[in-house]
Amino acid sequence: MSITILSCYCIILESFLLQFCHVKHLNFTYLIRRSKCDSCKHVLNHFDLIPVISFLWLRGRCRYCNRKIPVIHLTGELLAWIPIPLISFQLIHLKASLFIAIYLLLLAAALYDYKTFSIPIHFLIIFSITVLALSNHIYYNQIPIILLLHFLYIISNSSIGYGDIAIFSLLAIVIPFPLFLYIFCCTFIFAGFLAIILMSISKKKIAKIPLIPFIFLAFLFTSIFHTY
């Protein structure tokens, strides 16, 4: 299968994941119901659902109510193709299907967390099932790390969201410890740099920073530059 076709598959899947994140009431009818505009609830035409192309053709607005379509959808679709050339040029040392799955799921979670400072429980469930199913090896010896992460959550006095802990825990059990350790450290290094920059610009204390975007960046960065 060509790189172009695989990239298209990733973009389409990411578009679905972003929409799946925003589902408020999930039930079995979700599998058969048509997509609707978040603002006017009008059923969308098939031509309104083409990733990237529809957004650009409609100039970022709904065809029916003319309200703006959230730009995170375009952002996610544009970034979704990146895993394919990375794998093609052998820059990634994780299993290809596992890397693509974690990348796309983390990207959707990162964009949603950036917007809402939260992550839906139904998305975390799908995240867990998908990643565990694609993993060649479950690192049961790293369960103490998961317990330590939950202890960190308890003593953090809610400064770290449980969604962040859940994603860290999932990564800890499906990837080797050295890679996980780099991801964990880089996450807080990247977040700390941003906090320092924002505080130096605004001269105010930063009350809250979404952490999943930095988990995503740390995962991508360490997957490329770390070998094991």
mmCIF file of N, CA, C and O in Angstrom, residues 129-169:
data_model
loop_
_atom_site.group_PDB
_atom_site.id
_atom_site.type_symbol
_atom_site.label_atom_id
_atom_site.label_comp_id
_atom_site.label_asym_id
_atom_site.label_seq_id
_atom_site.Cartn_x
_atom_site.Cartn_y
_atom_site.Cartn_z
ATOM 1 N N ILE A 129 -8.247 -0.047 25.030
ATOM 2 C CA ILE A 129 -8.510 -1.293 24.304
ATOM 3 C C ILE A 129 -7.656 -1.377 23.045
ATOM 4 O O ILE A 129 -7.051 -2.416 22.744
ATOM 5 N N THR A 130 -7.578 -0.277 22.301
ATOM 6 C CA THR A 130 -6.832 -0.265 21.037
ATOM 7 C C THR A 130 -5.351 -0.503 21.255
ATOM 8 O O THR A 130 -4.730 -1.356 20.600
ATOM 9 N N VAL A 131 -4.778 0.234 22.188
ATOM 10 C CA VAL A 131 -3.334 0.140 22.416
ATOM 11 C C VAL A 131 -2.946 -1.221 22.999
ATOM 12 O O VAL A 131 -1.946 -1.817 22.590
ATOM 13 N N LEU A 132 -3.741 -1.731 23.930
ATOM 14 C CA LEU A 132 -3.447 -3.037 24.515
ATOM 15 C C LEU A 132 -3.566 -4.151 23.471
ATOM 16 O O LEU A 132 -2.796 -5.109 23.472
ATOM 17 N N ALA A 133 -4.531 -4.012 22.562
ATOM 18 C CA ALA A 133 -4.727 -5.023 21.524
ATOM 19 C C ALA A 133 -3.573 -5.034 20.523
ATOM 20 O O ALA A 133 -3.214 -6.093 19.996
ATOM 21 N N LEU A 134 -2.982 -3.877 20.258
ATOM 22 C CA LEU A 134 -1.917 -3.779 19.262
ATOM 23 C C LEU A 134 -0.521 -4.026 19.831
ATOM 24 O O LEU A 134 0.430 -4.207 19.078
ATOM 25 N N SER A 135 -0.417 -4.034 21.147
ATOM 26 C CA SER A 135 0.893 -4.203 21.765
ATOM 27 C C SER A 135 1.349 -5.656 21.685
ATOM 28 O O SER A 135 0.578 -6.582 21.958
ATOM 29 N N ASN A 136 2.593 -5.847 21.315
ATOM 30 C CA ASN A 136 3.163 -7.201 21.271
ATOM 31 C C ASN A 136 3.486 -7.735 22.651
ATOM 32 O O ASN A 136 3.549 -8.948 22.865
ATOM 33 N N HIS A 137 3.708 -6.807 23.583
ATOM 34 C CA HIS A 137 4.161 -7.223 24.908
ATOM 35 C C HIS A 137 3.571 -6.296 25.961
ATOM 36 O O HIS A 137 3.625 -5.072 25.816
ATOM 37 N N ILE A 138 3.012 -6.891 27.004
ATOM 38 C CA ILE A 138 2.517 -6.122 28.140
ATOM 39 C C ILE A 138 3.571 -6.187 29.238
ATOM 40 O O ILE A 138 3.962 -7.274 29.677
ATOM 41 N N TYR A 139 4.035 -5.028 29.684
ATOM 42 C CA TYR A 139 5.114 -4.969 30.662
ATOM 43 C C TYR A 139 4.526 -4.986 32.077
ATOM 44 O O TYR A 139 4.411 -3.953 32.742
ATOM 45 N N TYR A 140 4.186 -6.206 32.539
ATOM 46 C CA TYR A 140 3.592 -6.351 33.871
ATOM 47 C C TYR A 140 4.565 -5.932 34.970
ATOM 48 O O TYR A 140 4.147 -5.530 36.055
ATOM 49 N N ASN A 141 5.857 -6.027 34.691
ATOM 50 C CA ASN A 141 6.853 -5.636 35.686
ATOM 51 C C ASN A 141 6.855 -4.133 35.931
ATOM 52 O O ASN A 141 7.510 -3.657 36.868
ATOM 53 N N GLN A 142 6.128 -3.381 35.100
ATOM 54 C CA GLN A 142 6.079 -1.938 35.281
ATOM 55 C C GLN A 142 4.793 -1.483 35.983
ATOM 56 O O GLN A 142 4.514 -0.286 36.063
ATOM 57 N N ILE A 143 4.033 -2.446 36.522
ATOM 58 C CA ILE A 143 2.838 -2.095 37.292
ATOM 59 C C ILE A 143 3.177 -1.216 38.503
ATOM 60 O O ILE A 143 2.412 -0.302 38.829
ATOM 61 N N PRO A 144 4.323 -1.447 39.205
ATOM 62 C CA PRO A 144 4.682 -0.518 40.302
ATOM 63 C C PRO A 144 4.768 0.937 39.851
ATOM 64 O O PRO A 144 4.481 1.848 40.636
ATOM 65 N N ILE A 145 5.156 1.169 38.585
ATOM 66 C CA ILE A 145 5.192 2.541 38.065
ATOM 67 C C ILE A 145 3.779 3.121 38.023
ATOM 68 O O ILE A 145 3.566 4.297 38.355
ATOM 69 N N ILE A 146 2.813 2.295 37.624
ATOM 70 C CA ILE A 146 1.419 2.750 37.578
ATOM 71 C C ILE A 146 0.936 3.104 38.980
ATOM 72 O O ILE A 146 0.259 4.124 39.177
ATOM 73 N N LEU A 147 1.294 2.274 39.958
ATOM 74 C CA LEU A 147 0.920 2.569 41.349
ATOM 75 C C LEU A 147 1.573 3.873 41.818
ATOM 76 O O LEU A 147 0.941 4.684 42.518
ATOM 77 N N LEU A 148 2.823 4.068 41.415
ATOM 78 C CA LEU A 148 3.531 5.296 41.786
ATOM 79 C C LEU A 148 2.872 6.518 41.140
ATOM 80 O O LEU A 148 2.758 7.587 41.762
ATOM 81 N N LEU A 149 2.422 6.375 39.882
ATOM 82 C CA LEU A 149 1.736 7.467 39.199
ATOM 83 C C LEU A 149 0.439 7.836 39.920
ATOM 84 O O LEU A 149 0.114 9.026 40.067
ATOM 85 N N HIS A 150 -0.290 6.835 40.389
ATOM 86 C CA HIS A 150 -1.533 7.101 41.112
ATOM 87 C C HIS A 150 -1.255 7.737 42.477
ATOM 88 O O HIS A 150 -2.028 8.585 42.940
ATOM 89 N N PHE A 151 -0.160 7.344 43.104
ATOM 90 C CA PHE A 151 0.245 7.998 44.349
ATOM 91 C C PHE A 151 0.588 9.466 44.090
ATOM 92 O O PHE A 151 0.237 10.350 44.883
ATOM 93 N N LEU A 152 1.262 9.717 42.964
ATOM 94 C CA LEU A 152 1.571 11.089 42.568
ATOM 95 C C LEU A 152 0.291 11.901 42.375
ATOM 96 O O LEU A 152 0.225 13.066 42.774
ATOM 97 N N TYR A 153 -0.706 11.277 41.792
ATOM 98 C CA TYR A 153 -1.992 11.962 41.591
ATOM 99 C C TYR A 153 -2.639 12.316 42.934
ATOM 100 O O TYR A 153 -3.177 13.422 43.103
ATOM 101 N N ILE A 154 -2.551 11.403 43.890
ATOM 102 C CA ILE A 154 -3.172 11.637 45.203
ATOM 103 C C ILE A 154 -2.509 12.804 45.924
ATOM 104 O O ILE A 154 -3.184 13.659 46.517
ATOM 105 N N ILE A 155 -1.174 12.855 45.880
ATOM 106 C CA ILE A 155 -0.465 13.908 46.633
ATOM 107 C C ILE A 155 -0.361 15.213 45.857
ATOM 108 O O ILE A 155 0.085 16.220 46.409
ATOM 109 N N SER A 156 -0.765 15.205 44.574
ATOM 110 C CA SER A 156 -0.626 16.416 43.759
ATOM 111 C C SER A 156 -1.728 17.433 44.022
ATOM 112 O O SER A 156 -1.683 18.542 43.485
ATOM 113 N N ASN A 157 -2.728 17.029 44.821
ATOM 114 C CA ASN A 157 -3.820 17.947 45.160
ATOM 115 C C ASN A 157 -4.508 18.486 43.907
ATOM 116 O O ASN A 157 -4.777 19.680 43.760
ATOM 117 N N SER A 158 -4.772 17.569 42.951
ATOM 118 C CA SER A 158 -5.498 17.863 41.710
ATOM 119 C C SER A 158 -4.738 18.785 40.753
ATOM 120 O O SER A 158 -5.327 19.302 39.805
ATOM 121 N N SER A 159 -3.444 18.998 40.988
ATOM 122 C CA SER A 159 -2.676 19.804 40.038
ATOM 123 C C SER A 159 -2.393 19.022 38.757
ATOM 124 O O SER A 159 -2.065 19.600 37.724
ATOM 125 N N ILE A 160 -2.520 17.696 38.840
ATOM 126 C CA ILE A 160 -2.424 16.829 37.666
ATOM 127 C C ILE A 160 -3.764 16.121 37.505
ATOM 128 O O ILE A 160 -4.285 15.540 38.456
ATOM 129 N N GLY A 161 -4.346 16.190 36.317
ATOM 130 C CA GLY A 161 -5.633 15.555 36.083
ATOM 131 C C GLY A 161 -5.522 14.041 36.029
ATOM 132 O O GLY A 161 -4.472 13.501 35.652
ATOM 133 N N TYR A 162 -6.610 13.347 36.366
ATOM 134 C CA TYR A 162 -6.550 11.892 36.343
ATOM 135 C C TYR A 162 -6.433 11.366 34.912
ATOM 136 O O TYR A 162 -5.873 10.294 34.684
ATOM 137 N N GLY A 163 -6.953 12.104 33.933
ATOM 138 C CA GLY A 163 -6.785 11.693 32.541
ATOM 139 C C GLY A 163 -5.319 11.616 32.159
ATOM 140 O O GLY A 163 -4.907 10.710 31.423
ATOM 141 N N ASP A 164 -4.516 12.555 32.657
ATOM 142 C CA ASP A 164 -3.070 12.530 32.405
ATOM 143 C C ASP A 164 -2.441 11.285 33.022
ATOM 144 O O ASP A 164 -1.610 10.616 32.396
ATOM 145 N N ILE A 165 -2.843 10.974 34.251
ATOM 146 C CA ILE A 165 -2.315 9.790 34.938
ATOM 147 C C ILE A 165 -2.722 8.515 34.209
ATOM 148 O O ILE A 165 -1.929 7.577 34.068
ATOM 149 N N ALA A 166 -3.963 8.480 33.725
ATOM 150 C CA ALA A 166 -4.456 7.295 33.010
ATOM 151 C C ALA A 166 -3.643 7.053 31.736
ATOM 152 O O ALA A 166 -3.289 5.907 31.423
ATOM 153 N N ILE A 167 -3.349 8.112 31.011
ATOM 154 C CA ILE A 167 -2.568 7.957 29.775
ATOM 155 C C ILE A 167 -1.126 7.581 30.084
ATOM 156 O O ILE A 167 -0.549 6.697 29.420
ATOM 157 N N PHE A 168 -0.536 8.197 31.091
ATOM 158 C CA PHE A 168 0.816 7.799 31.510
ATOM 159 C C PHE A 168 0.838 6.320 31.904
ATOM 160 O O PHE A 168 1.764 5.581 31.549
ATOM 161 N N SER A 169 -0.175 5.885 32.628
ATOM 162 C CA SER A 169 -0.245 4.494 33.083
ATOM 163 C C SER A 169 -0.348 3.540 31.909
ATOM 164 O O SER A 169 0.293 2.477 31.896
#
